[in-house]
Amino acid sequence: FALISVDSVLLHPLLTASLPLPQKPTAPLTVMGVFIFIVSMAMSTLGTAPYPRCPDGITCSPLSPSDLPGMVFDCASVSSTTGSVLGNVYLMHGDDGMYAKGMWAETMLQLASSGYSSLACDQRGYSPNASPDDYAAYNYDVLASDILSITNAAGFNASFGGKFHIVAHDQGARIVWHAIAKGPGRDKFLSFSSLSIPHADVFSDNVYGAAADVADQTAEQYLRQLTLPNSTTVNRNTIFSAFCGEFGFTTPESCQKTFWWYNGAVDAGAMAMAPLMPFGSSIASKVNIPFEMVKNLTQYPLDGVPQTVKVGEVAEFPVFFACGSADTCDLCTNKVVQQTAALIKSNFTSAINSCGHKLINPSKCPDASERYKVIDGIIANIVSGTTSKV
């Protein structure tokens, strides 16, 4: 498909210019001049996005869904290179930083050579012109509805009976599980590949309730920090300093919207929150927002929050689940693979590679053979979803 809005919105190529780096001074510097130069060099590393604005081999354009007035998403697409199109694929990032659509470049190029056209967008809160200042705009009910708004605007509803394959990472995968729970996803998806996130009911049951696992509960304590009111500014901008610069954001306000996704997951009932408990050696222990501060500031009950919107069994399309054995955010174990498999009544496949949470990011997972355990699994799952509908 061509990335043209069916709402007749004129699309323009996305600008790819980058900010110039500070130049080396050519004249002798005063003490103040040295100070300014050092600050300038330090600032040049702040807000450096983890992905290029538009990766090589990818076509980038804005997309304006007609049912989301004023919202413009920065998107990337690759068309099938085989002479025919076997299906359309929508890929969703999670908490992966600015220009996160770029995380899918390697996968999208492989999909093109396999006969699939694909689309990935910087989602709500990540596209500058699709980033409302309203906390409620990041509730998972809203984020899940964006899936059809974006794919319809890209023309997915005009072919293959309006159905498509979906691939998602991290919070993006949680949104997809929620879309399945709420109904529309069951009717529209031809396959689902979930990266780093097991079946939503499995994750929630492992952090809250009678069957909870202490290891999973401890690992999830970082969620308490990320969901604090105005979390990026708590304790002298700790979260902004620890995470947002690496993700490419230059202000706490712009980064805050991406963390509202986590609040949106809990508020929509899509994800349980573990009881507040000692951080141990989990990621939360390495973030300078101590236990007592979290206890005093959290807006959620100290004894946890249940998942109220269950996904249940999935039988309508094949599911692939992949995770990294070194993931310390969402623990990747044979146990969660087996628990997820038990809830998938259609074809289920899985892969565990040796990387961490960002299991297909070349800079975080440099061994291509490990990345392709996941990428090949995605493509095989999509092929399975294609042939099962023929």
Short mmCIF file of C-alpha atoms in Angstrom, two decimals:
data_model
loop_
_atom_site.label_atom_id
_atom_site.label_comp_id
_atom_site.label_asym_id
_atom_site.label_seq_id
_atom_site.Cartn_x
_atom_site.Cartn_y
_atom_site.Cartn_z
CA PHE A 1 0.00 0.00 0.00
CA ALA A 2 1.04 3.62 -0.40
CA LEU A 3 1.15 5.71 2.75
CA ILE A 4 -1.54 8.10 1.57
CA SER A 5 -4.38 9.19 3.83
CA VAL A 6 -7.74 7.99 2.55
CA ASP A 7 -9.05 11.27 3.96
CA SER A 8 -7.34 13.13 1.10
CA VAL A 9 -4.79 14.83 3.35
CA LEU A 10 -1.79 15.99 1.36
CA LEU A 11 1.31 14.31 2.74
CA HIS A 12 4.80 15.74 2.64
CA PRO A 13 8.16 14.03 3.20
CA LEU A 14 9.36 14.21 6.79
CA LEU A 15 12.27 16.53 7.27
CA THR A 16 15.48 14.71 8.07
CA ALA A 17 17.75 17.60 9.01
CA SER A 18 19.62 17.16 12.28
CA LEU A 19 20.91 19.82 14.65
CA PRO A 20 24.55 20.87 14.08
CA LEU A 21 27.09 19.88 16.69
CA PRO A 22 29.00 22.66 18.47
CA GLN A 23 32.08 23.66 16.47
CA LYS A 24 35.57 23.53 17.89
CA PRO A 25 36.65 27.07 18.83
CA THR A 26 39.34 28.60 16.66
CA ALA A 27 40.30 31.51 18.95
CA PRO A 28 41.86 31.46 22.44
CA LEU A 29 39.19 30.98 25.10
CA THR A 30 38.67 32.90 28.30
CA VAL A 31 37.71 30.99 31.46
CA MET A 32 34.09 31.88 30.76
CA GLY A 33 34.57 30.83 27.16
CA VAL A 34 35.88 27.43 28.25
CA PHE A 35 32.89 27.02 30.56
CA ILE A 36 30.42 27.89 27.79
CA PHE A 37 32.14 25.52 25.37
CA ILE A 38 32.02 22.61 27.88
CA VAL A 39 28.34 23.26 28.58
CA SER A 40 27.65 23.42 24.86
CA MET A 41 29.32 20.07 24.29
CA ALA A 42 27.41 18.51 27.17
CA MET A 43 24.11 19.85 25.88
CA SER A 44 24.81 18.37 22.44
CA THR A 45 24.41 14.90 23.96
CA LEU A 46 21.16 15.76 25.78
CA GLY A 47 18.09 14.67 23.92
CA THR A 48 19.94 12.58 21.33
CA ALA A 49 17.27 10.27 19.90
CA PRO A 50 18.00 6.53 19.99
CA TYR A 51 16.85 6.14 16.37
CA PRO A 52 17.22 8.25 13.22
CA ARG A 53 14.26 10.43 12.28
CA CYS A 54 13.84 8.37 9.11
CA PRO A 55 15.96 5.20 8.70
CA ASP A 56 17.59 4.30 5.37
CA GLY A 57 15.34 2.38 3.00
CA ILE A 58 12.17 3.62 4.70
CA THR A 59 9.62 6.14 3.38
CA CYS A 60 8.56 8.66 6.03
CA SER A 61 5.44 10.81 5.89
CA PRO A 62 2.90 12.38 8.27
CA LEU A 63 -0.49 10.75 8.66
CA SER A 64 -3.67 12.56 9.76
CA PRO A 65 -6.61 10.31 10.75
CA SER A 66 -9.95 11.98 10.03
CA ASP A 67 -11.41 10.87 13.36
CA LEU A 68 -8.56 12.52 15.30
CA PRO A 69 -8.79 16.19 14.24
CA GLY A 70 -5.54 18.08 14.65
CA MET A 71 -3.51 14.94 15.34
CA VAL A 72 -0.62 14.29 12.96
CA PHE A 73 1.45 11.13 13.38
CA ASP A 74 4.97 10.78 12.01
CA CYS A 75 4.95 7.45 10.18
CA ALA A 76 7.23 5.19 8.18
CA SER A 77 6.30 2.65 5.53
CA VAL A 78 7.89 0.05 3.30
CA SER A 79 6.05 -1.61 0.42
CA SER A 80 6.42 -5.21 -0.63
CA THR A 81 9.34 -5.69 -3.03
CA THR A 82 8.14 -9.02 -4.46
CA GLY A 83 5.70 -7.64 -7.03
CA SER A 84 2.65 -8.62 -5.00
CA VAL A 85 1.34 -7.91 -1.52
CA LEU A 86 0.46 -10.79 0.77
CA GLY A 87 -0.79 -8.57 3.57
CA ASN A 88 -0.37 -5.39 5.57
CA VAL A 89 1.56 -5.21 8.85
CA TYR A 90 1.31 -2.53 11.53
CA LEU A 91 4.22 -2.28 13.99
CA MET A 92 3.94 -0.49 17.34
CA HIS A 93 6.76 0.68 19.57
CA GLY A 94 6.54 0.98 23.32
CA ASP A 95 8.57 3.10 25.73
CA ASP A 96 11.38 3.23 23.19
CA GLY A 97 12.18 6.93 22.83
CA MET A 98 11.84 9.55 20.14
CA TYR A 99 11.50 8.38 16.52
CA ALA A 100 10.79 4.93 17.95
CA LYS A 101 9.18 3.84 14.69
CA GLY A 102 12.81 3.44 13.60
CA MET A 103 13.21 0.41 15.88
CA TRP A 104 11.32 -1.58 13.25
CA ALA A 105 13.47 -0.67 10.21
CA GLU A 106 15.32 -3.98 10.03
CA THR A 107 12.10 -5.95 10.47
CA MET A 108 10.19 -3.86 7.91
CA LEU A 109 12.82 -4.40 5.23
CA GLN A 110 12.69 -8.15 5.85
CA LEU A 111 8.89 -8.06 5.63
CA ALA A 112 9.10 -6.25 2.29
CA SER A 113 11.31 -8.98 0.83
CA SER A 114 8.78 -11.54 2.10
CA GLY A 115 5.86 -9.90 0.28
CA TYR A 116 4.37 -7.70 3.01
CA SER A 117 3.81 -3.95 3.16
CA SER A 118 4.30 -2.41 6.58
CA LEU A 119 3.62 0.72 8.57
CA ALA A 120 5.10 2.03 11.82
CA CYS A 121 4.36 5.37 13.49
CA ASP A 122 5.66 7.48 16.32
CA GLN A 123 2.60 7.09 18.46
CA ARG A 124 0.57 9.41 20.67
CA GLY A 125 2.97 11.27 22.92
CA TYR A 126 5.90 10.53 20.61
CA SER A 127 4.82 12.40 17.47
CA PRO A 128 5.14 16.12 18.40
CA ASN A 129 1.88 16.96 16.64
CA ALA A 130 0.00 14.08 18.25
CA SER A 131 0.91 14.77 21.87
CA PRO A 132 -2.03 16.24 23.80
CA ASP A 133 -1.31 17.86 27.15
CA ASP A 134 -4.16 15.91 28.75
CA TYR A 135 -3.37 13.03 31.14
CA ALA A 136 -6.63 11.28 30.14
CA ALA A 137 -5.57 11.27 26.47
CA TYR A 138 -3.13 8.46 27.28
CA ASN A 139 -5.62 6.06 28.82
CA TYR A 140 -5.26 2.65 27.18
CA ASP A 141 -8.82 2.80 25.88
CA VAL A 142 -7.74 5.82 23.82
CA LEU A 143 -4.37 4.37 22.80
CA ALA A 144 -6.06 1.14 21.69
CA SER A 145 -8.54 3.08 19.55
CA ASP A 146 -5.60 4.81 17.84
CA ILE A 147 -4.72 1.49 16.20
CA LEU A 148 -7.73 1.53 13.90
CA SER A 149 -7.62 5.31 13.44
CA ILE A 150 -4.05 5.11 12.13
CA THR A 151 -4.40 1.93 10.07
CA ASN A 152 -7.65 3.14 8.48
CA ALA A 153 -6.01 6.44 7.55
CA ALA A 154 -3.19 4.44 5.93
CA GLY A 155 -5.69 2.48 3.83
CA PHE A 156 -5.55 -0.85 5.64
CA ASN A 157 -9.36 -0.94 5.69
CA ALA A 158 -9.42 -1.00 1.88
CA SER A 159 -7.76 -4.39 1.38
CA PHE A 160 -7.64 -7.89 2.86
CA GLY A 161 -11.12 -7.41 4.27
CA GLY A 162 -9.80 -4.61 6.47
CA LYS A 163 -7.67 -7.09 8.43
CA PHE A 164 -3.96 -6.83 9.11
CA HIS A 165 -1.08 -8.30 11.07
CA ILE A 166 0.17 -6.50 14.17
CA VAL A 167 3.60 -6.55 15.83
CA ALA A 168 4.34 -4.65 19.03
CA HIS A 169 6.97 -4.12 21.69
CA ASP A 170 6.78 -3.23 25.37
CA GLN A 171 3.88 -0.86 26.16
CA GLY A 172 2.80 -1.11 22.53
CA ALA A 173 2.26 -4.83 23.07
CA ARG A 174 0.25 -4.14 26.22
CA ILE A 175 -1.98 -1.83 24.17
CA VAL A 176 -2.55 -4.58 21.62
CA TRP A 177 -3.49 -7.07 24.33
CA HIS A 178 -5.96 -4.44 25.60
CA ALA A 179 -7.38 -3.97 22.09
CA ILE A 180 -7.97 -7.73 21.97
CA ALA A 181 -9.62 -7.62 25.40
CA LYS A 182 -11.92 -4.78 24.37
CA GLY A 183 -13.01 -6.53 21.19
CA PRO A 184 -11.89 -4.75 17.98
CA GLY A 185 -8.55 -6.53 17.82
CA ARG A 186 -10.18 -9.96 17.70
CA ASP A 187 -11.97 -8.98 14.51
CA LYS A 188 -9.18 -7.08 12.77
CA PHE A 189 -5.92 -8.88 13.51
CA LEU A 190 -4.60 -11.67 11.29
CA SER A 191 -1.69 -12.37 13.64
CA PHE A 192 -0.08 -10.83 16.70
CA SER A 193 3.60 -10.83 17.62
CA SER A 194 4.23 -9.59 21.16
CA LEU A 195 7.79 -8.59 22.05
CA SER A 196 8.92 -8.52 25.70
CA ILE A 197 5.37 -8.67 27.06
CA PRO A 198 3.58 -11.97 27.77
CA HIS A 199 -0.19 -12.40 27.66
CA ALA A 200 -1.59 -9.46 29.64
CA ASP A 201 -3.48 -11.71 32.06
CA VAL A 202 -0.31 -13.67 32.76
CA PHE A 203 1.68 -10.53 33.55
CA SER A 204 -1.04 -9.16 35.83
CA ASP A 205 -1.66 -12.42 37.66
CA ASN A 206 2.07 -12.68 38.34
CA VAL A 207 2.21 -9.27 40.05
CA TYR A 208 -1.14 -9.11 41.88
CA GLY A 209 -3.37 -11.61 43.63
CA ALA A 210 -3.12 -15.10 45.09
CA ALA A 211 -0.90 -16.46 42.31
CA ALA A 212 1.56 -13.55 42.34
CA ASP A 213 5.27 -14.22 42.04
CA VAL A 214 7.55 -12.21 44.34
CA ALA A 215 10.27 -11.93 41.68
CA ASP A 216 7.81 -10.40 39.19
CA GLN A 217 6.35 -8.13 41.85
CA THR A 218 9.80 -6.84 42.80
CA ALA A 219 10.79 -6.31 39.17
CA GLU A 220 7.65 -4.22 38.60
CA GLN A 221 8.35 -1.73 41.40
CA TYR A 222 9.74 0.73 38.82
CA LEU A 223 6.11 1.20 37.72
CA ARG A 224 5.42 2.91 41.04
CA GLN A 225 8.09 5.49 40.24
CA LEU A 226 7.06 6.09 36.63
CA THR A 227 3.40 6.62 37.57
CA LEU A 228 3.96 9.21 40.29
CA PRO A 229 2.18 12.53 39.65
CA ASN A 230 4.46 14.54 37.32
CA SER A 231 6.94 11.70 37.62
CA THR A 232 9.62 13.25 35.39
CA THR A 233 10.13 16.12 37.85
CA VAL A 234 10.03 14.19 41.15
CA ASN A 235 13.12 14.53 43.36
CA ARG A 236 14.80 17.19 41.23
CA ASN A 237 13.97 15.73 37.82
CA THR A 238 15.40 12.30 38.63
CA ILE A 239 13.46 10.36 35.98
CA PHE A 240 14.06 13.01 33.36
CA SER A 241 17.80 12.87 34.04
CA ALA A 242 17.93 9.06 34.25
CA PHE A 243 15.80 8.15 31.22
CA CYS A 244 14.47 11.00 29.12
CA GLY A 245 17.76 12.34 27.74
CA GLU A 246 18.71 8.86 26.55
CA PHE A 247 15.29 8.62 24.90
CA GLY A 248 15.83 11.88 23.00
CA PHE A 249 13.58 14.22 24.98
CA THR A 250 14.83 17.69 25.90
CA THR A 251 12.23 18.74 28.49
CA PRO A 252 10.46 16.97 31.36
CA GLU A 253 7.12 18.07 29.89
CA SER A 254 7.63 16.38 26.53
CA CYS A 255 8.86 13.19 28.17
CA GLN A 256 6.06 13.11 30.75
CA LYS A 257 3.45 12.24 28.12
CA THR A 258 5.25 9.00 27.30
CA PHE A 259 5.16 7.96 30.96
CA TRP A 260 1.44 8.70 31.15
CA TRP A 261 1.10 5.53 29.06
CA TYR A 262 1.89 3.57 32.24
CA ASN A 263 -0.80 5.40 34.19
CA GLY A 264 -3.15 4.78 31.28
CA ALA A 265 -2.52 1.04 31.49
CA VAL A 266 -3.43 0.90 35.17
CA ASP A 267 -6.34 3.36 34.92
CA ALA A 268 -7.93 1.41 32.04
CA GLY A 269 -7.71 -1.85 33.98
CA ALA A 270 -5.35 -3.32 31.40
CA MET A 271 -2.43 -3.93 33.75
CA ALA A 272 -2.23 -4.78 37.43
CA MET A 273 0.10 -2.95 39.76
CA ALA A 274 1.98 -4.89 42.40
CA PRO A 275 1.73 -3.94 46.06
CA LEU A 276 4.41 -1.47 47.08
CA MET A 277 7.27 -3.51 48.46
CA PRO A 278 11.03 -3.19 49.03
CA PHE A 279 12.89 -2.55 45.78
CA GLY A 280 15.61 -5.14 46.40
CA SER A 281 18.11 -5.05 43.54
CA SER A 282 15.48 -4.30 40.91
CA ILE A 283 15.62 -1.36 38.48
CA ALA A 284 13.66 0.72 40.99
CA SER A 285 16.58 0.52 43.43
CA LYS A 286 18.80 2.26 40.89
CA VAL A 287 16.44 5.21 40.38
CA ASN A 288 16.97 8.01 42.89
CA ILE A 289 13.37 8.08 44.08
CA PRO A 290 13.55 6.15 47.36
CA PHE A 291 10.92 3.85 48.80
CA GLU A 292 9.59 6.30 51.40
CA MET A 293 9.19 9.04 48.81
CA VAL A 294 7.26 6.69 46.53
CA LYS A 295 5.11 5.61 49.46
CA ASN A 296 4.22 9.22 50.24
CA LEU A 297 3.58 10.34 46.66
CA THR A 298 1.97 7.38 44.89
CA GLN A 299 -1.59 7.93 43.72
CA TYR A 300 -2.35 4.21 43.73
CA PRO A 301 -3.27 1.95 46.69
CA LEU A 302 -0.25 0.62 48.54
CA ASP A 303 -1.68 -2.90 48.44
CA GLY A 304 -1.77 -2.86 44.64
CA VAL A 305 -4.28 -2.53 41.82
CA PRO A 306 -5.96 -5.47 40.05
CA GLN A 307 -6.30 -5.93 36.31
CA THR A 308 -10.04 -5.47 35.70
CA VAL A 309 -10.17 -5.92 31.91
CA LYS A 310 -9.13 -9.48 31.14
CA VAL A 311 -8.05 -10.71 27.70
CA GLY A 312 -8.92 -14.35 28.26
CA GLU A 313 -8.20 -17.02 25.68
CA VAL A 314 -7.17 -16.09 22.15
CA ALA A 315 -8.23 -18.41 19.34
CA GLU A 316 -8.84 -16.08 16.39
CA PHE A 317 -5.26 -15.74 15.07
CA PRO A 318 -1.73 -17.05 15.69
CA VAL A 319 0.38 -15.47 18.42
CA PHE A 320 4.15 -15.22 18.71
CA PHE A 321 5.78 -14.18 22.00
CA ALA A 322 9.45 -13.27 22.24
CA CYS A 323 11.50 -11.97 25.13
CA GLY A 324 15.11 -11.52 26.19
CA SER A 325 16.62 -13.62 28.95
CA ALA A 326 18.56 -10.59 30.23
CA ASP A 327 15.42 -8.46 30.60
CA THR A 328 15.22 -6.99 34.11
CA CYS A 329 12.05 -4.93 33.48
CA ASP A 330 9.62 -7.65 32.43
CA LEU A 331 11.13 -10.94 33.49
CA CYS A 332 11.58 -13.43 30.66
CA THR A 333 11.29 -17.03 31.85
CA ASN A 334 10.09 -20.36 30.54
CA LYS A 335 7.31 -20.04 33.09
CA VAL A 336 5.75 -16.95 31.47
CA VAL A 337 6.13 -18.54 28.03
CA GLN A 338 4.22 -21.61 29.20
CA GLN A 339 1.59 -19.49 30.96
CA THR A 340 1.06 -17.49 27.78
CA ALA A 341 0.88 -20.63 25.65
CA ALA A 342 -1.89 -21.99 27.88
CA LEU A 343 -4.13 -19.05 26.95
CA ILE A 344 -3.53 -19.19 23.19
CA LYS A 345 -5.87 -21.70 21.54
CA SER A 346 -4.67 -20.95 18.02
CA ASN A 347 -1.12 -21.52 16.79
CA PHE A 348 1.42 -20.32 19.37
CA THR A 349 5.17 -19.93 18.91
CA SER A 350 7.84 -18.32 21.05
CA ALA A 351 11.50 -17.36 21.20
CA ILE A 352 13.88 -16.34 23.94
CA ASN A 353 17.09 -14.62 22.90
CA SER A 354 20.04 -13.66 25.08
CA CYS A 355 19.39 -9.91 24.98
CA GLY A 356 17.55 -7.60 27.32
CA HIS A 357 14.30 -5.68 27.01
CA LYS A 358 15.21 -4.09 23.67
CA LEU A 359 15.66 -7.45 22.04
CA ILE A 360 15.86 -6.31 18.39
CA ASN A 361 17.72 -3.03 18.87
CA PRO A 362 21.14 -3.41 17.16
CA SER A 363 22.87 -1.19 19.72
CA LYS A 364 21.40 -3.12 22.67
CA CYS A 365 21.39 -6.53 20.98
CA PRO A 366 24.39 -6.40 18.61
CA ASP A 367 24.47 -10.13 17.78
CA ALA A 368 22.41 -10.37 14.58
CA SER A 369 21.79 -14.07 15.12
CA GLU A 370 20.06 -13.24 18.41
CA ARG A 371 17.97 -10.46 16.83
CA TYR A 372 16.91 -12.75 14.02
CA LYS A 373 15.60 -15.36 16.42
CA VAL A 374 12.93 -12.74 17.01
CA ILE A 375 12.62 -11.23 13.52
CA ASP A 376 12.36 -14.65 11.88
CA GLY A 377 9.75 -15.62 14.45
CA ILE A 378 7.72 -12.51 13.65
CA ILE A 379 7.75 -13.27 9.94
CA ALA A 380 6.90 -16.94 10.46
CA ASN A 381 3.95 -15.94 12.63
CA ILE A 382 2.72 -13.49 9.99
CA VAL A 383 3.02 -16.16 7.30
CA SER A 384 1.05 -18.51 9.55
CA GLY A 385 -1.67 -15.89 9.90
CA THR A 386 -1.70 -15.36 6.16
CA THR A 387 -1.93 -19.00 5.10
CA SER A 388 -4.53 -19.82 7.76
CA LYS A 389 -6.90 -17.29 6.17
CA VAL A 390 -6.40 -18.45 2.58
#
